[in-house]
Structure formats: structure tokens, C-alpha cells
Coordinates of C-alpha atoms in Angstrom, one line a residue:
M178 CA 61.7 203.8 -118.7
L179 CA 64.9 201.6 -118.1
R180 CA 65.8 203.9 -114.9
S181 CA 63.3 204.1 -112.1
Q182 CA 62.7 206.3 -109.3
A183 CA 61.8 203.1 -106.5
R184 CA 66.1 201.8 -105.7
R185 CA 67.5 199.8 -108.0
R186 CA 69.8 196.9 -106.8
R187 CA 73.8 197.4 -107.9
P188 CA 76.8 196.0 -108.2
A189 CA 79.1 196.7 -105.3
A190 CA 82.3 197.1 -107.7
S191 CA 83.0 200.0 -110.3
H192 CA 85.5 198.2 -112.6
T193 CA 84.3 196.0 -115.4
T194 CA 82.8 192.6 -114.4
D195 CA 83.6 189.9 -117.3
L196 CA 81.0 187.4 -117.3
P197 CA 79.9 183.8 -118.3
V198 CA 77.2 184.3 -120.4
D199 CA 75.2 182.1 -118.2
V200 CA 72.1 183.7 -116.8
H201 CA 72.4 182.0 -113.2
A202 CA 75.7 182.9 -113.3
A203 CA 76.2 186.2 -114.3
T204 CA 73.9 187.4 -111.5
A205 CA 75.5 185.8 -108.8
A206 CA 78.5 187.4 -110.1
L207 CA 76.8 190.9 -110.0
A208 CA 76.7 190.1 -106.0
I209 CA 73.2 191.2 -106.1
P210 CA 71.4 189.6 -103.0
T211 CA 67.8 188.2 -104.3
R212 CA 66.5 187.9 -100.9
P213 CA 66.3 189.8 -97.3
T214 CA 69.3 188.5 -95.0
S215 CA 67.3 190.5 -91.8
P216 CA 63.9 192.0 -91.1
L217 CA 65.0 195.1 -91.6
Q218 CA 65.7 195.2 -94.8
A219 CA 62.3 193.4 -95.2
V220 CA 60.4 196.7 -94.9
P221 CA 62.5 198.4 -98.3
N222 CA 62.4 195.3 -100.0
L223 CA 58.4 194.7 -99.3
R224 CA 57.9 197.9 -100.4
N225 CA 59.6 198.1 -103.8
H226 CA 58.4 194.6 -104.5
A227 CA 55.3 196.3 -106.5
D228 CA 58.2 198.6 -108.7
E229 CA 60.2 195.2 -109.2
A230 CA 57.2 193.6 -110.2
R231 CA 55.9 195.9 -112.6
R232 CA 59.7 196.4 -114.4
Q233 CA 59.9 192.7 -114.4
H234 CA 56.5 192.3 -116.2
Q235 CA 58.0 195.6 -118.6
R236 CA 60.7 193.7 -119.2
L237 CA 58.6 190.2 -120.0
A238 CA 56.0 192.0 -122.9
V239 CA 59.4 193.6 -124.1
A240 CA 60.8 190.8 -124.8
A241 CA 57.9 188.6 -125.9
H242 CA 57.3 191.3 -128.5
L243 CA 60.6 191.4 -129.9
S244 CA 60.8 188.1 -130.4
G245 CA 57.5 188.2 -132.8
Q246 CA 59.1 191.4 -134.5
L247 CA 62.0 189.5 -135.4
A248 CA 59.8 185.5 -136.8
P249 CA 59.0 187.1 -140.0
L250 CA 62.2 188.9 -140.3
Q251 CA 65.3 187.2 -142.7
N252 CA 67.8 189.6 -143.5
P253 CA 70.2 190.4 -140.5
M254 CA 69.9 194.3 -141.7
A255 CA 67.1 193.7 -141.0
I256 CA 67.1 191.8 -137.6
A257 CA 69.7 194.6 -136.5
E258 CA 67.4 197.6 -136.7
R259 CA 64.4 196.1 -135.7
A260 CA 65.9 194.6 -132.2
V261 CA 68.1 198.1 -131.3
S262 CA 64.8 200.2 -132.7
E263 CA 62.6 198.6 -129.9
L264 CA 64.8 198.6 -127.3
H265 CA 65.1 201.9 -127.9
T266 CA 62.0 202.5 -127.9
A267 CA 61.2 200.5 -124.8
F268 CA 63.9 201.8 -122.7
Q269 CA 64.6 204.9 -124.5
F270 CA 68.5 203.7 -124.0
H271 CA 71.5 205.5 -124.3
L272 CA 72.6 203.9 -127.3
A273 CA 71.8 200.8 -128.6
V274 CA 74.1 198.7 -131.5
I275 CA 74.9 196.1 -132.7
Q276 CA 78.0 195.8 -134.4
R277 CA 78.6 192.3 -136.8
L278 CA 81.6 190.7 -136.7
E279 CA 83.8 190.7 -140.0
G280 CA 87.0 188.3 -139.8
E281 CA 88.8 190.4 -136.7
T282 CA 86.7 193.8 -136.9
L283 CA 83.4 195.0 -135.6
R284 CA 81.6 196.8 -137.7
V285 CA 78.1 198.7 -137.0
L286 CA 75.0 197.0 -138.1
A287 CA 72.5 198.5 -137.2
A288 CA 72.2 201.8 -133.6
A289 CA 69.5 204.0 -132.1
G290 CA 69.9 206.7 -130.1
P291 CA 69.5 209.7 -129.3
H292 CA 73.5 210.6 -130.9
V293 CA 73.5 208.1 -133.3
D294 CA 74.3 210.6 -136.4
E295 CA 75.5 213.0 -134.4
Y296 CA 78.7 210.4 -133.8
G297 CA 78.3 208.6 -137.6
F298 CA 78.1 205.3 -135.8
L299 CA 77.0 203.8 -138.5
A300 CA 80.0 203.9 -140.3
F301 CA 81.4 202.8 -137.2
E302 CA 84.3 199.8 -137.0
Q303 CA 86.3 198.8 -134.6
S304 CA 89.4 195.3 -134.0
I305 CA 88.8 192.9 -131.3
H306 CA 91.6 194.2 -129.9
Q307 CA 90.1 197.5 -129.0
G308 CA 87.3 198.6 -126.4
V309 CA 85.1 197.0 -124.0
N310 CA 83.2 195.2 -127.4
G311 CA 86.5 193.7 -129.3
R312 CA 87.2 192.2 -125.6
V313 CA 83.3 190.8 -125.7
A314 CA 83.2 189.9 -129.7
R315 CA 87.2 188.2 -128.6
T316 CA 86.4 186.6 -125.7
G317 CA 82.6 185.8 -125.9
R318 CA 82.2 186.2 -122.4
L319 CA 79.5 189.3 -121.8
A320 CA 80.7 192.6 -120.1
F321 CA 79.6 195.2 -117.9
V322 CA 80.9 198.3 -116.8
P323 CA 78.3 199.7 -114.5
D324 CA 81.1 203.6 -114.4
T325 CA 82.4 203.8 -117.3
R326 CA 85.4 206.7 -115.8
H327 CA 86.8 203.9 -114.6
D328 CA 86.7 201.6 -117.4
A329 CA 90.2 201.4 -119.4
D330 CA 88.6 199.9 -122.1
Y331 CA 85.5 202.1 -123.0
L332 CA 86.3 203.5 -126.3
R333 CA 85.2 207.3 -125.2
R334 CA 84.0 209.3 -128.2
D335 CA 82.5 213.5 -126.5
A336 CA 83.0 213.6 -121.9
S337 CA 79.7 215.7 -123.0
T338 CA 78.2 212.9 -124.0
D339 CA 79.5 209.6 -123.2
P340 CA 77.6 206.8 -121.5
G341 CA 77.8 206.6 -117.9
S342 CA 77.4 202.9 -117.5
E343 CA 77.6 199.8 -120.5
L344 CA 76.7 196.7 -120.6
S345 CA 77.8 194.2 -123.7
L346 CA 76.9 190.8 -124.3
P347 CA 77.8 188.2 -127.7
I348 CA 75.1 187.5 -130.0
I349 CA 75.7 183.8 -129.9
V350 CA 74.4 182.3 -134.1
D351 CA 74.7 178.1 -134.9
G352 CA 77.5 178.1 -131.2
R353 CA 79.3 181.2 -132.7
I354 CA 80.1 184.5 -132.1
W355 CA 78.1 186.7 -134.4
G356 CA 78.5 189.6 -133.2
V357 CA 78.2 192.2 -130.0
L358 CA 74.6 193.8 -128.4
N359 CA 76.1 196.8 -126.7
L360 CA 73.7 198.4 -124.5
E361 CA 74.7 202.2 -122.9
Q362 CA 73.5 205.2 -120.0
V363 CA 73.7 208.2 -119.7
D364 CA 73.7 207.3 -115.1
A365 CA 76.6 205.5 -114.0
H366 CA 75.7 202.5 -112.7
A367 CA 71.9 202.3 -114.3
F368 CA 72.2 198.8 -115.2
D369 CA 70.4 196.2 -112.6
A370 CA 70.4 192.7 -112.8
D371 CA 67.0 192.3 -114.5
D372 CA 68.4 194.3 -116.7
L373 CA 70.5 191.4 -117.4
L374 CA 68.6 189.1 -118.4
L375 CA 66.6 190.6 -120.2
A376 CA 70.0 191.8 -122.4
E377 CA 70.1 187.4 -122.3
A378 CA 67.0 186.8 -123.4
V379 CA 67.9 189.6 -126.2
C380 CA 70.5 188.4 -127.2
S381 CA 69.2 185.0 -127.3
Q382 CA 66.1 185.9 -129.7
I383 CA 68.5 187.4 -131.9
G384 CA 70.8 184.7 -132.5
A385 CA 67.9 183.1 -132.5
A386 CA 65.9 185.1 -135.9
L387 CA 69.5 185.3 -137.4
H388 CA 70.1 181.5 -137.6
R389 CA 66.8 181.0 -139.1
A390 CA 67.8 183.3 -141.4
E391 CA 71.6 181.9 -142.6
L392 CA 69.4 178.5 -142.9
A393 CA 66.9 180.8 -145.4
A394 CA 69.4 181.7 -147.3
E395 CA 71.1 178.1 -148.0
V396 CA 67.8 176.6 -148.4
E397 CA 67.2 179.6 -151.1
A398 CA 70.6 179.0 -152.5
T399 CA 69.8 175.2 -153.1
V400 CA 66.5 175.7 -154.4
A401 CA 68.2 178.8 -156.5
N402 CA 70.6 175.9 -158.3
T403 CA 67.6 173.5 -158.4
L404 CA 65.5 176.3 -160.4
G405 CA 68.8 177.1 -162.4
T406 CA 68.7 173.8 -163.7
L407 CA 65.6 173.2 -164.9
I408 CA 65.5 177.0 -166.4
D409 CA 69.0 175.1 -168.5
V410 CA 67.3 172.8 -169.4
L411 CA 64.5 175.0 -170.8
E412 CA 66.6 177.5 -172.2
A413 CA 69.0 174.3 -174.5
K414 CA 64.7 173.6 -175.3
D415 CA 64.7 177.6 -176.8
A416 CA 67.3 180.1 -176.7
Y417 CA 64.8 182.6 -176.7
T418 CA 64.0 182.2 -173.4
A419 CA 67.3 183.1 -171.8
Q420 CA 68.2 186.5 -172.3
H421 CA 63.9 187.3 -172.3
A422 CA 63.9 186.1 -168.5
R423 CA 66.5 188.5 -168.1
D424 CA 65.3 191.1 -169.3
V425 CA 61.4 190.9 -167.9
V426 CA 63.4 189.7 -164.1
E427 CA 64.7 193.5 -164.4
L428 CA 61.6 195.2 -165.7
S429 CA 59.6 193.3 -163.5
E430 CA 61.7 194.3 -159.8
C431 CA 61.2 198.4 -160.7
V432 CA 58.1 198.8 -161.8
A433 CA 57.5 196.6 -158.6
R434 CA 59.3 198.9 -156.6
R435 CA 57.5 202.2 -157.4
L436 CA 54.7 199.8 -156.8
G437 CA 55.7 200.3 -153.4
L438 CA 55.4 196.3 -153.1
T439 CA 56.9 194.5 -149.5
D440 CA 60.7 192.8 -150.1
R441 CA 58.2 190.0 -149.5
E442 CA 56.5 190.7 -152.4
L443 CA 59.0 192.0 -154.1
R444 CA 61.2 188.3 -153.5
D445 CA 58.2 186.5 -155.4
V446 CA 58.1 189.2 -158.3
H447 CA 62.0 188.1 -159.3
Y448 CA 61.1 184.6 -158.8
A449 CA 57.9 184.8 -161.5
A450 CA 60.0 186.8 -163.5
I451 CA 63.0 184.0 -164.0
L452 CA 60.4 181.0 -164.0
H453 CA 57.6 182.6 -165.4
D454 CA 58.3 180.7 -168.4
I455 CA 59.2 177.1 -166.4
G456 CA 56.3 175.2 -168.0
K457 CA 56.9 175.0 -171.5
I458 CA 59.6 172.9 -170.0
A459 CA 56.4 170.3 -171.3
V460 CA 55.7 172.0 -174.7
P461 CA 57.9 170.2 -177.8
S462 CA 60.3 171.8 -178.8
D463 CA 59.4 171.9 -182.6
I464 CA 56.5 174.5 -181.1
L465 CA 59.1 176.3 -179.3
R466 CA 61.8 176.6 -182.3
K467 CA 58.5 177.6 -185.3
P468 CA 59.0 180.2 -186.9
G469 CA 56.0 180.8 -188.1
K470 CA 52.5 181.5 -187.4
L471 CA 51.4 178.0 -184.4
T472 CA 48.0 176.2 -185.4
A473 CA 45.3 176.6 -183.2
D474 CA 46.7 173.0 -181.5
E475 CA 49.5 174.3 -180.9
F476 CA 48.0 177.4 -178.9
E477 CA 46.5 175.6 -176.8
Q478 CA 49.6 173.1 -175.9
I479 CA 51.7 176.5 -175.7
K480 CA 48.7 177.6 -172.7
L481 CA 48.9 174.5 -171.1
H482 CA 52.5 176.0 -169.6
S483 CA 51.2 177.9 -167.3
D484 CA 48.8 175.5 -166.0
V485 CA 52.6 173.3 -165.6
G486 CA 54.3 176.2 -164.0
G487 CA 52.6 176.5 -161.1
R488 CA 52.0 173.5 -160.6
L489 CA 55.6 172.6 -160.5
L490 CA 56.6 175.3 -158.7
E491 CA 53.9 174.2 -155.8
R492 CA 55.0 171.8 -155.1
I493 CA 58.5 173.1 -153.9
P494 CA 58.1 174.7 -150.6
F495 CA 60.7 177.6 -151.3
T496 CA 58.1 178.9 -154.4
R497 CA 55.0 178.3 -153.1
S498 CA 54.5 181.8 -153.3
V499 CA 55.2 182.1 -157.0
A500 CA 53.3 180.0 -157.8
P501 CA 50.3 181.5 -158.1
L502 CA 52.0 184.7 -159.9
V503 CA 53.5 182.0 -162.9
R504 CA 49.8 180.2 -162.6
A505 CA 48.2 183.7 -163.5
I506 CA 50.5 185.9 -165.8
H507 CA 48.5 185.2 -168.9
E508 CA 45.4 186.2 -167.4
R509 CA 44.0 189.8 -168.9
F510 CA 42.7 192.1 -166.9
D511 CA 39.0 192.6 -168.4
G512 CA 38.8 188.8 -167.6
G513 CA 39.8 187.0 -171.1
G514 CA 43.2 185.3 -170.4
Y515 CA 44.6 181.5 -169.3
P516 CA 44.2 179.6 -167.6
D517 CA 41.3 181.1 -164.9
N518 CA 39.2 183.8 -166.0
L519 CA 40.8 185.5 -163.3
R520 CA 40.2 189.7 -163.8
G521 CA 40.7 192.1 -162.1
D522 CA 42.6 192.1 -158.8
D523 CA 41.5 189.1 -158.6
I524 CA 45.1 188.9 -160.3
P525 CA 48.0 188.6 -157.8
L526 CA 49.2 191.5 -158.6
G527 CA 53.2 190.0 -158.8
A528 CA 51.7 188.9 -162.2
R529 CA 50.3 191.7 -163.5
I530 CA 53.3 193.5 -163.3
V531 CA 55.4 190.8 -164.7
G532 CA 52.6 190.0 -167.7
T533 CA 53.4 193.2 -168.5
C534 CA 56.6 193.8 -168.5
D535 CA 56.5 190.1 -170.5
A536 CA 54.4 191.9 -172.8
F537 CA 56.4 194.5 -173.7
D538 CA 59.7 193.1 -173.5
A539 CA 57.9 190.4 -176.6
M540 CA 57.1 193.2 -178.7
I541 CA 60.2 195.2 -178.4
S542 CA 62.5 191.5 -178.9
D543 CA 63.6 189.4 -182.8
R544 CA 61.9 186.4 -183.2
P545 CA 63.1 184.1 -185.7
Y546 CA 59.3 184.7 -187.9
R547 CA 59.4 188.3 -186.7
N548 CA 61.7 191.9 -186.1
G549 CA 61.0 193.5 -182.8
M550 CA 59.2 196.8 -182.5
P551 CA 60.7 200.1 -182.2
Q552 CA 60.2 199.9 -178.6
G553 CA 57.2 203.7 -179.0
D554 CA 54.9 201.4 -180.9
A555 CA 54.8 199.1 -177.4
V556 CA 54.3 201.5 -175.9
A557 CA 52.0 202.8 -178.0
E558 CA 50.4 199.1 -177.3
L559 CA 50.9 199.5 -174.0
H560 CA 48.3 202.4 -173.8
R561 CA 46.0 201.1 -176.5
C562 CA 45.6 197.4 -174.3
S563 CA 45.7 199.3 -170.6
G564 CA 42.3 198.6 -169.1
T565 CA 42.0 195.3 -171.2
Q566 CA 44.7 193.6 -171.5
F567 CA 46.8 195.5 -168.4
D568 CA 46.3 197.5 -165.5
P569 CA 46.2 200.8 -166.0
K570 CA 48.9 201.1 -162.8
V571 CA 51.0 199.1 -163.7
V572 CA 51.1 200.9 -166.9
E573 CA 51.4 203.9 -165.8
A574 CA 54.2 202.6 -163.7
L575 CA 56.2 200.7 -166.8
V576 CA 55.2 203.6 -169.0
E577 CA 57.2 205.6 -165.8
E578 CA 60.2 204.2 -165.7
L579 CA 60.8 203.2 -169.7
S580 CA 60.5 207.1 -169.9
Q581 CA 63.3 208.1 -167.1
R582 CA 66.3 204.9 -169.1

């Protein structure tokens, strides 16, 4: 628990204190002594030393744990939700909220606490010219409110459940104010200097995680543009590829969600579906556009696109996790596919999903040398090849998806 039965160090003032975002300056501004000033004071300080050490250890442990929890996340919403959840779980705050600054408006991105649903916090927004959090977003200085009853800026909700004390800090991302972390407790004077140190450390971790997420998004956009250029080149060679890829992406994502894939796995399926034919860039155009049946030689050249696509994507850090999926899309569940004769669960699940959706879309699509199958016939073919060409659980998920359209 954040509050302890041990004597707490409290600020002398009951009004709001705006503090610079600097740990040492902030704790000094709270006017909290850090060592005994007389022999008489030393006795209670020694008595409380063990409690203080335990609380400090707990705070350090939470900060370290939170850092590990935020490290792999690349979505601002996920980062905010994880941060407030971990803080509430560890310290039972009356309320832990992260608000995002959009222009001159603060919008709640995530909140945790016993009254979150009751007061509709997730739909709450405020101007930066209102409330304690607005002042923090406007000035970039943290605000410490030891007793909310004496703060004119505090936005009141319900006297029976309003908190007694509040700590509000700016979240800084790449040198700019990104939003606000707000922590509240029921009792007045519930926060001390250690809480301030913890909150500042947590804010730094949140800011660092959000900065990593922004950089990752920029890299993703850059790589997506580069890959888009490659796809444009491929589409110029084979016009069928463009619409086919879009259809396979949409279907693959739906099937992947039905099968419970994680966000990271969904991302890989998304890009594997977009890029599953990228290796055809190395296949002669006359073979890709041939209206009749391919010769054995020509089919061998077509088969090379799985290997070419996999090796191409393996060289790009952003698509390295997608490469095994693209390489394995034409593997068969019974081991009779190409290029590596993988079978069963040795084939990445994402590849099994995209491969099945790719085959289904190919069956129902018109080509220069044949008309597409009716959907019912294509579904019957999926069932016929379930367990041989296709993974049965993927077939089941795909058929369920199609039946609801």
C-alpha cells in the first residue's frame, strides 16, 4: 500500500505547490527534512528507518517492473493502460489517469481506480485552461495538492468520493509535453517525497516508451512506403496482384483474429498478406501474364518467388519477422508444398492463415485463362483439402468468417 501506518513525511503547506520537473528541486520545494536536526529527532527517525527502506524498495521494484512491462509495447493506448493498471495494482491509488494533450484539450487515454466506470472518466476531456491537470499541461510543471479542499483549480466530481490529495505530472516525449499523469488518494496529505520520486520515475518511463513507439511508427511508415514502391513495380508486371493482395489481407486479418493471434502476430500476418507475392518481382512478366497453362519449367520459375520474397524481406529489419511467413505460404499441411517441404505445426501459423486465404481468393477470382469458382464450390474445395493442403483449424475459421458475410 502507498499509505503506511508509519509516520509519514508531509509538506508543511496545505495549498497547491507547482514544482519544476526535477527530482531534487521538487523534493526541496516540499520542505521535507532528509536527516534529523537534533538528537531527539533521531530516535523516531531510526524507528521509522526500516519502514522507509521497505517502502523505498517497493517503489524501486515497481519502477523496474513497469519498465519491463512497457518495453515491448508500441501502441500509446496500450502503454497508457498498462502504466495506470500497474500503478493502481501496486499502490491502490484512488485514481490513476493518463491524459493525452491534443491542441489545447486533454483527453483521457487510460484510467484505473474504483470509480472509473461510475464517473465515465474514459470519455472525459478538459481544456488546458481548466483544473490542476490543465495547469500542468500548460506550464510543464508538476503540481502537488496536499489537500484538494483548499485548491481552487481542482475539478470536483462528488464530495463523497472526491480525493483528499493529488499529484499531477507532465509526461514529456522528445522534449515536448505529450500529456499528464494524475495520481489521487482518498486522504489529504497522502503523498510524500518518496511518492514524488516514484511518480517522476514512472513519468520518465512512460515518456521513453511513448517516444520508442513514435520512432517505431515513423520507421514503419518509411518502410511501408518503400515496400509500397516495390508492390507498385510488381503490379505493373501483373495487374491481378493488386486487388488479390488487398482481398487476401482483409480475409487473413479476420481469420487471424478468430484464431486469437496477438497484436504482434496480427501485424506480421498483415504484412505477410500484403507482401506474399513480392518475390514475383524476379519472375519474367511473360510467365506471370501467360493466359494458358504453365509448362513444368515455367512453374518451377513461379515457385522461386517464395524463396526470393523470403530472402528479400529477411534483409529488412522491419520485415524480418514477416520473412518466414512469406517463404512458407505455399507449404502444405501434409508436407508436400514448397520450398522447404514443411508440414503441420512446423509451418508458421501466420503462413498457414495467409496461404489458405490466398488459395481461396485465387479460386474465386477470374483470371485471363479461366473464370473464378462460385464461392460454394471454393468452400467445398477447402473442406476437401483440409488436413492435406490446409490446416483444418484455419479452414474452420475461414469458413466461419465467410458464413457471416
